[in-house]
mmCIF file of C-alpha atoms in Angstrom:
data_model
loop_
_atom_site.group_PDB
_atom_site.id
_atom_site.type_symbol
_atom_site.label_atom_id
_atom_site.label_comp_id
_atom_site.label_asym_id
_atom_site.label_seq_id
_atom_site.Cartn_x
_atom_site.Cartn_y
_atom_site.Cartn_z
ATOM 1 C CA UNK E 1428 118.104 114.471 15.051
ATOM 2 C CA UNK E 1429 120.871 114.484 12.429
ATOM 3 C CA UNK E 1430 124.436 116.034 12.034
ATOM 4 C CA UNK E 1431 125.881 116.569 8.950
ATOM 5 C CA UNK E 1432 127.690 113.100 9.690
ATOM 6 C CA UNK E 1433 125.310 110.735 7.832
ATOM 7 C CA UNK E 1434 122.783 111.965 4.548
ATOM 8 C CA UNK E 1435 119.414 112.490 6.475
ATOM 9 C CA UNK E 1436 116.341 115.009 6.011
ATOM 10 C CA UNK E 1437 115.692 115.371 9.739
ATOM 11 C CA UNK E 1438 116.734 118.631 11.061
ATOM 12 C CA UNK E 1439 120.693 118.699 12.651
ATOM 13 C CA UNK E 1440 121.405 119.371 16.591
ATOM 14 C CA UNK E 1441 123.019 121.927 16.185
ATOM 15 C CA UNK E 1442 119.782 123.852 14.759
ATOM 16 C CA UNK E 1443 118.328 127.105 16.196
ATOM 17 C CA UNK E 1444 114.235 127.282 17.132
ATOM 18 C CA UNK E 1445 113.818 130.876 18.063
ATOM 19 C CA UNK E 1446 111.632 132.490 21.117
ATOM 20 C CA UNK E 1447 110.006 135.509 22.122
ATOM 21 C CA UNK E 1448 112.495 137.000 24.479
ATOM 22 C CA UNK E 1449 110.078 137.287 27.331
ATOM 23 C CA UNK E 1450 111.174 133.653 28.181
ATOM 24 C CA UNK E 1451 113.840 134.179 29.612
ATOM 25 C CA UNK E 1452 111.792 136.769 32.902
ATOM 26 C CA UNK E 1453 111.258 133.711 34.529
ATOM 27 C CA UNK E 1454 114.966 132.747 35.114
ATOM 28 C CA UNK E 1455 115.923 136.732 35.356
ATOM 29 C CA UNK E 1456 113.394 136.881 37.953
ATOM 30 C CA UNK E 1457 114.519 133.606 40.570
ATOM 31 C CA UNK E 1458 118.269 134.364 40.642
ATOM 32 C CA UNK E 1459 118.586 132.279 44.147
ATOM 33 C CA UNK E 1460 117.056 129.152 41.398
ATOM 34 C CA UNK E 1461 118.770 129.842 38.329
ATOM 35 C CA UNK E 1462 121.616 131.543 37.202
ATOM 36 C CA UNK E 1463 121.082 133.364 34.214
ATOM 37 C CA UNK E 1464 125.417 134.163 32.650
ATOM 38 C CA UNK E 1465 125.573 135.974 29.086
ATOM 39 C CA UNK E 1466 124.865 132.742 27.090
ATOM 40 C CA UNK E 1467 124.133 130.118 29.136
ATOM 41 C CA UNK E 1468 121.552 129.788 31.281
ATOM 42 C CA UNK E 1469 121.479 127.332 35.310
ATOM 43 C CA UNK E 1470 119.748 125.663 37.432
ATOM 44 C CA UNK E 1471 120.445 124.603 40.218
ATOM 45 C CA UNK E 1472 121.220 121.137 41.206
ATOM 46 C CA UNK E 1473 118.657 120.186 38.663
ATOM 47 C CA UNK E 1474 119.290 121.530 34.455
ATOM 48 C CA UNK E 1475 121.590 123.461 32.459
ATOM 49 C CA UNK E 1476 121.488 125.063 28.792
ATOM 50 C CA UNK E 1477 125.112 125.246 27.061
ATOM 51 C CA UNK E 1478 124.054 127.940 24.485
ATOM 52 C CA UNK E 1479 120.942 130.409 24.025
ATOM 53 C CA UNK E 1480 121.020 134.419 22.786
ATOM 54 C CA UNK E 1481 119.567 136.788 21.521
ATOM 55 C CA UNK E 1482 119.368 138.118 17.754
ATOM 56 C CA UNK E 1483 118.924 140.974 15.488
ATOM 57 C CA UNK E 1484 115.421 140.858 16.050
ATOM 58 C CA UNK E 1485 115.128 140.387 19.512
ATOM 59 C CA UNK E 1486 114.328 136.243 19.419
ATOM 60 C CA UNK E 1487 116.392 133.937 21.641
ATOM 61 C CA UNK E 1488 117.872 131.353 19.687
ATOM 62 C CA UNK E 1489 118.595 127.801 21.312
ATOM 63 C CA UNK E 1490 120.067 124.824 19.297
ATOM 64 C CA UNK E 1491 118.151 121.567 19.588
ATOM 65 C CA UNK E 1492 120.663 119.296 21.309
ATOM 66 C CA UNK E 1493 120.876 121.794 23.691
ATOM 67 C CA UNK E 1494 117.326 121.865 24.113
ATOM 68 C CA UNK E 1495 116.916 117.719 24.535
ATOM 69 C CA UNK E 1496 119.247 118.335 27.244
ATOM 70 C CA UNK E 1497 116.870 119.411 29.305
ATOM 71 C CA UNK E 1498 113.909 118.064 31.388
ATOM 72 C CA UNK E 1499 110.411 117.391 29.460
ATOM 73 C CA UNK E 1500 108.867 120.036 31.482
ATOM 74 C CA UNK E 1501 111.361 122.345 31.174
ATOM 75 C CA UNK E 1502 111.109 121.674 27.881
ATOM 76 C CA UNK E 1503 107.262 121.983 27.211
ATOM 77 C CA UNK E 1504 108.196 125.833 29.104
ATOM 78 C CA UNK E 1505 110.049 126.694 25.938
ATOM 79 C CA UNK E 1506 107.611 125.220 23.581
ATOM 80 C CA UNK E 1507 105.085 128.060 24.972
ATOM 81 C CA UNK E 1508 107.553 130.316 23.859
ATOM 82 C CA UNK E 1509 108.623 129.372 20.167
ATOM 83 C CA UNK E 1510 107.669 131.038 16.609
ATOM 84 C CA UNK E 1511 109.174 131.176 13.630
ATOM 85 C CA UNK E 1512 112.436 132.629 13.021
ATOM 86 C CA UNK E 1513 112.338 136.603 12.595
ATOM 87 C CA UNK E 1514 116.374 136.818 11.417
ATOM 88 C CA UNK E 1515 118.802 134.179 11.139
ATOM 89 C CA UNK E 1516 121.043 133.806 14.976
ATOM 90 C CA UNK E 1517 123.008 136.093 16.670
ATOM 91 C CA UNK E 1518 126.584 137.024 14.966
ATOM 92 C CA UNK E 1519 128.528 136.373 18.136
ATOM 93 C CA UNK E 1520 127.069 132.373 17.825
ATOM 94 C CA UNK E 1521 127.314 132.039 13.393
ATOM 95 C CA UNK E 1522 130.965 132.849 14.607
ATOM 96 C CA UNK E 1523 131.185 130.828 18.244
ATOM 97 C CA UNK E 1524 129.227 128.346 17.168
ATOM 98 C CA UNK E 1525 129.864 127.831 13.530
ATOM 99 C CA UNK E 1526 133.263 129.435 12.315
ATOM 100 C CA UNK E 1527 134.497 127.997 15.705
ATOM 101 C CA UNK E 1528 136.000 132.329 15.507
ATOM 102 C CA UNK E 1529 136.557 134.958 18.922
ATOM 103 C CA UNK E 1530 133.145 136.930 18.257
ATOM 104 C CA UNK E 1531 134.182 139.846 16.042
ATOM 105 C CA UNK E 1532 131.130 141.697 18.128
ATOM 106 C CA UNK E 1533 131.872 144.419 20.569
ATOM 107 C CA UNK E 1534 130.386 143.805 23.783
ATOM 108 C CA UNK E 1535 130.341 146.756 26.003
ATOM 109 C CA UNK E 1536 129.054 145.303 28.668
ATOM 110 C CA UNK E 1537 130.857 142.251 28.295
ATOM 111 C CA UNK E 1538 134.010 144.526 28.282
ATOM 112 C CA UNK E 1539 133.396 147.093 31.715
ATOM 113 C CA UNK E 1540 132.187 143.551 33.682
ATOM 114 C CA UNK E 1541 136.050 142.739 33.241
ATOM 115 C CA UNK E 1542 137.932 145.679 33.663
ATOM 116 C CA UNK E 1543 135.424 146.468 36.967
ATOM 117 C CA UNK E 1544 136.223 142.676 37.799
ATOM 118 C CA UNK E 1545 140.259 143.752 37.170
ATOM 119 C CA UNK E 1546 139.747 146.765 39.761
ATOM 120 C CA UNK E 1547 137.413 144.801 42.310
ATOM 121 C CA UNK E 1548 141.006 142.004 42.831
ATOM 122 C CA UNK E 1549 143.280 145.501 43.686
ATOM 123 C CA UNK E 1550 141.200 148.326 44.824
ATOM 124 C CA UNK E 1551 142.199 151.504 44.978
ATOM 125 C CA UNK E 1552 141.290 153.923 47.748
ATOM 126 C CA UNK E 1553 138.400 155.338 45.989
ATOM 127 C CA UNK E 1554 137.353 151.245 45.172
ATOM 128 C CA UNK E 1555 134.417 149.669 46.719
ATOM 129 C CA UNK E 1556 134.110 145.911 45.473
ATOM 130 C CA UNK E 1557 131.279 144.695 44.106
ATOM 131 C CA UNK E 1558 130.179 141.759 45.073
ATOM 132 C CA UNK E 1559 129.313 138.888 42.776
ATOM 133 C CA UNK E 1560 125.419 138.713 42.376
ATOM 134 C CA UNK E 1561 125.929 141.864 41.628
ATOM 135 C CA UNK E 1562 127.674 141.987 39.133
ATOM 136 C CA UNK E 1563 125.872 138.660 37.192
ATOM 137 C CA UNK E 1564 122.317 141.057 38.033
ATOM 138 C CA UNK E 1565 122.984 143.466 35.135
ATOM 139 C CA UNK E 1566 121.900 142.183 32.201
ATOM 140 C CA UNK E 1567 120.872 143.496 28.118
ATOM 141 C CA UNK E 1568 117.588 143.874 28.791
ATOM 142 C CA UNK E 1569 116.091 140.763 26.689
ATOM 143 C CA UNK E 1570 111.966 142.720 26.091
ATOM 144 C CA UNK E 1571 111.454 146.144 25.029
ATOM 145 C CA UNK E 1572 109.466 145.862 28.542
ATOM 146 C CA UNK E 1573 109.572 149.438 30.951
ATOM 147 C CA UNK E 1574 109.623 147.030 33.661
ATOM 148 C CA UNK E 1575 112.528 145.112 32.690
ATOM 149 C CA UNK E 1576 114.352 148.414 31.413
ATOM 150 C CA UNK E 1577 114.144 150.513 34.082
ATOM 151 C CA UNK E 1578 115.427 146.607 36.187
ATOM 152 C CA UNK E 1579 118.462 146.679 33.876
ATOM 153 C CA UNK E 1580 119.632 150.290 34.761
ATOM 154 C CA UNK E 1581 118.704 150.443 38.378
ATOM 155 C CA UNK E 1582 121.051 147.247 38.252
ATOM 156 C CA UNK E 1583 123.713 148.590 35.851
ATOM 157 C CA UNK E 1584 123.631 151.978 37.620
ATOM 158 C CA UNK E 1585 124.542 149.904 41.260
ATOM 159 C CA UNK E 1586 127.219 147.977 40.013
ATOM 160 C CA UNK E 1587 129.723 150.967 38.067
ATOM 161 C CA UNK E 1588 128.161 154.217 40.367
ATOM 162 C CA UNK E 1589 128.023 153.275 43.273
ATOM 163 C CA UNK E 1590 131.979 151.992 42.790
ATOM 164 C CA UNK E 1591 132.979 155.739 43.561
ATOM 165 C CA UNK E 1592 133.594 156.413 46.980
ATOM 166 C CA UNK E 1593 133.421 159.707 47.813
ATOM 167 C CA UNK E 1594 134.929 160.220 50.624
ATOM 168 C CA UNK E 1595 138.711 159.130 49.284
ATOM 169 C CA UNK E 1596 138.313 161.270 45.879
ATOM 170 C CA UNK E 1597 137.592 164.133 48.043
ATOM 171 C CA UNK E 1598 140.620 163.587 49.853
ATOM 172 C CA UNK E 1599 142.265 162.889 46.401
ATOM 173 C CA UNK E 1600 141.238 165.826 45.267
ATOM 174 C CA UNK E 1601 142.365 168.463 48.101
ATOM 175 C CA UNK E 1602 145.888 166.004 48.374
ATOM 176 C CA UNK E 1603 145.990 168.098 45.119
ATOM 177 C CA UNK E 1604 145.378 171.425 45.747
ATOM 178 C CA UNK E 1605 142.052 171.310 45.057
ATOM 179 C CA UNK E 1606 138.649 173.285 47.044
ATOM 180 C CA UNK E 1607 135.435 170.460 46.995
ATOM 181 C CA UNK E 1608 132.430 171.789 47.712
ATOM 182 C CA UNK E 1609 130.077 169.282 50.187
ATOM 183 C CA UNK E 1610 127.440 168.619 48.414
ATOM 184 C CA UNK E 1611 129.517 167.297 45.476
ATOM 185 C CA UNK E 1612 129.469 163.484 44.662
ATOM 186 C CA UNK E 1613 131.060 161.348 42.961
ATOM 187 C CA UNK E 1614 130.263 161.996 39.305
ATOM 188 C CA UNK E 1615 131.700 165.478 40.023
ATOM 189 C CA UNK E 1616 134.882 164.682 41.669
ATOM 190 C CA UNK E 1617 136.079 162.259 39.512
ATOM 191 C CA UNK E 1618 135.306 165.350 36.586
ATOM 192 C CA UNK E 1619 137.172 167.827 38.996
ATOM 193 C CA UNK E 1620 140.122 165.137 38.950
ATOM 194 C CA UNK E 1621 139.963 165.243 35.326
ATOM 195 C CA UNK E 1622 140.511 168.880 35.563
ATOM 196 C CA UNK E 1623 143.153 168.990 37.601
ATOM 197 C CA UNK E 1624 145.045 166.313 34.879
ATOM 198 C CA UNK E 1625 144.466 168.236 31.881
ATOM 199 C CA UNK E 1626 140.999 168.415 30.721
ATOM 200 C CA UNK E 1627 139.146 171.257 30.253
ATOM 201 C CA UNK E 1628 135.500 171.554 32.313
ATOM 202 C CA UNK E 1629 133.791 170.816 29.364
ATOM 203 C CA UNK E 1630 135.851 168.418 28.320
ATOM 204 C CA UNK E 1631 135.517 166.540 32.114
ATOM 205 C CA UNK E 1632 131.912 167.288 31.643
ATOM 206 C CA UNK E 1633 131.877 165.433 28.168
ATOM 207 C CA UNK E 1634 134.002 162.525 29.408
ATOM 208 C CA UNK E 1635 131.280 161.710 32.433
ATOM 209 C CA UNK E 1636 128.399 162.722 30.879
ATOM 210 C CA UNK E 1637 127.464 158.711 29.624
ATOM 211 C CA UNK E 1638 127.988 157.883 33.676
ATOM 212 C CA UNK E 1639 125.231 161.588 34.950
ATOM 213 C CA UNK E 1640 122.682 160.236 32.293
ATOM 214 C CA UNK E 1641 123.246 156.237 34.261
ATOM 215 C CA UNK E 1642 122.283 158.413 36.928
ATOM 216 C CA UNK E 1643 119.870 160.431 35.988
ATOM 217 C CA UNK E 1644 117.574 157.339 34.583
ATOM 218 C CA UNK E 1645 117.869 155.110 37.997
ATOM 219 C CA UNK E 1646 116.687 157.972 39.086
ATOM 220 C CA UNK E 1647 113.740 159.090 36.856
ATOM 221 C CA UNK E 1648 112.578 155.019 36.269
ATOM 222 C CA UNK E 1649 113.158 154.339 39.890
ATOM 223 C CA UNK E 1650 112.707 156.852 41.857
ATOM 224 C CA UNK E 1651 110.241 158.725 42.822
ATOM 225 C CA UNK E 1652 109.703 161.017 39.490
ATOM 226 C CA UNK E 1653 106.993 161.556 37.999
ATOM 227 C CA UNK E 1654 104.956 159.748 35.455
ATOM 228 C CA UNK E 1655 105.207 162.038 32.713
ATOM 229 C CA UNK E 1656 108.864 162.391 33.303
ATOM 230 C CA UNK E 1657 109.575 158.419 33.003
ATOM 231 C CA UNK E 1658 107.389 158.277 30.098
ATOM 232 C CA UNK E 1659 108.914 161.087 28.024
ATOM 233 C CA UNK E 1660 112.467 159.176 28.629
ATOM 234 C CA UNK E 1661 110.676 155.535 27.334
ATOM 235 C CA UNK E 1662 109.124 157.917 24.795
ATOM 236 C CA UNK E 1663 112.825 159.384 24.026
ATOM 237 C CA UNK E 1664 114.567 156.171 24.358
ATOM 238 C CA UNK E 1665 112.222 154.318 21.804
ATOM 239 C CA UNK E 1666 112.293 157.105 18.284
ATOM 240 C CA UNK E 1667 116.320 157.581 18.571
ATOM 241 C CA UNK E 1668 117.307 153.976 19.293
ATOM 242 C CA UNK E 1669 114.160 151.361 18.244
ATOM 243 C CA UNK E 1670 113.912 149.515 20.645
ATOM 244 C CA UNK E 1671 114.444 149.765 24.736
ATOM 245 C CA UNK E 1672 117.247 147.524 24.420
ATOM 246 C CA UNK E 1673 119.031 149.239 21.881
ATOM 247 C CA UNK E 1674 119.348 151.845 24.639
ATOM 248 C CA UNK E 1675 120.509 150.134 26.680
ATOM 249 C CA UNK E 1676 123.297 148.663 24.459
ATOM 250 C CA UNK E 1677 124.508 152.604 22.733
ATOM 251 C CA UNK E 1678 124.489 153.662 26.607
ATOM 252 C CA UNK E 1679 126.848 150.611 27.912
ATOM 253 C CA UNK E 1680 129.583 151.769 24.793
ATOM 254 C CA UNK E 1681 129.304 154.672 25.832
ATOM 255 C CA UNK E 1682 130.149 154.760 29.251
ATOM 256 C CA UNK E 1683 132.493 151.394 28.490
ATOM 257 C CA UNK E 1684 134.679 153.930 26.544
ATOM 258 C CA UNK E 1685 133.911 157.372 29.099
ATOM 259 C CA UNK E 1686 135.602 154.079 32.116
ATOM 260 C CA UNK E 1687 138.702 153.724 30.453
ATOM 261 C CA UNK E 1688 139.329 157.086 29.898
ATOM 262 C CA UNK E 1689 138.463 157.975 33.331
ATOM 263 C CA UNK E 1690 140.824 155.448 34.867
ATOM 264 C CA UNK E 1691 143.065 156.648 32.485
ATOM 265 C CA UNK E 1692 143.048 160.192 34.739
ATOM 266 C CA UNK E 1693 142.193 157.534 38.368
ATOM 267 C CA UNK E 1694 145.607 156.221 37.648
ATOM 268 C CA UNK E 1695 144.659 153.131 36.636
ATOM 269 C CA UNK E 1696 145.605 153.478 32.836
ATOM 270 C CA UNK E 1697 146.757 149.148 32.571
ATOM 271 C CA UNK E 1698 142.236 148.727 33.065
ATOM 272 C CA UNK E 1699 141.644 150.793 29.274
ATOM 273 C CA UNK E 1700 141.529 147.799 26.526
#
């Protein structure tokens, strides 16, 4: 290896190596042993990969200098997934690591997590703080695997939708003179609170649509739905977005925007970025 301080034909230490996205499955599958953050991986009491990312072609990439710090057995594991680059490194990696700047890339899932973490620190009555391990478990799918996509949809739903508490939301509606039906769930209750705040029925439905879509997907993909329903959802996502990863990112962006407005209607406008 070489670097830009010396004349050499050898690859620089910051040269990226590219891998099939399946390389991450091992780390996702064992959260007790591995801590998989957005851009780093830790094997408890063993090793630490300082930086990785996923490019537009869906390849995982990491710098040679970071890979060189791994135990030889781990290097061989990564090597088994090594392939030629199909695209350059990600925009975030280029801006952060090469230019030394803050990334200009919109990261909806990361932003949404930050807002939920703020909500967790001083939770209102209608919000159940989300456990730290549950927050960390929510990630973008790395591959186009239907099983991985379904698992990430479920984790996303658990972090976001299950945080809203039904009884306090009902109590809030009743205190505002609103009649509440016994079968209304949390998202319907939030929609009714938006109507009280001045939204029309159609506007409230549109506001809650991304969260309702997320929850419906979770039920279809992970509950006892028919194989046809699941296949239709997979086909629809791939047709509209190209890959399941791209679909998940788009849904996360829609949920992030909706969450901002919902917080305004629930008196937490300071969370909006």
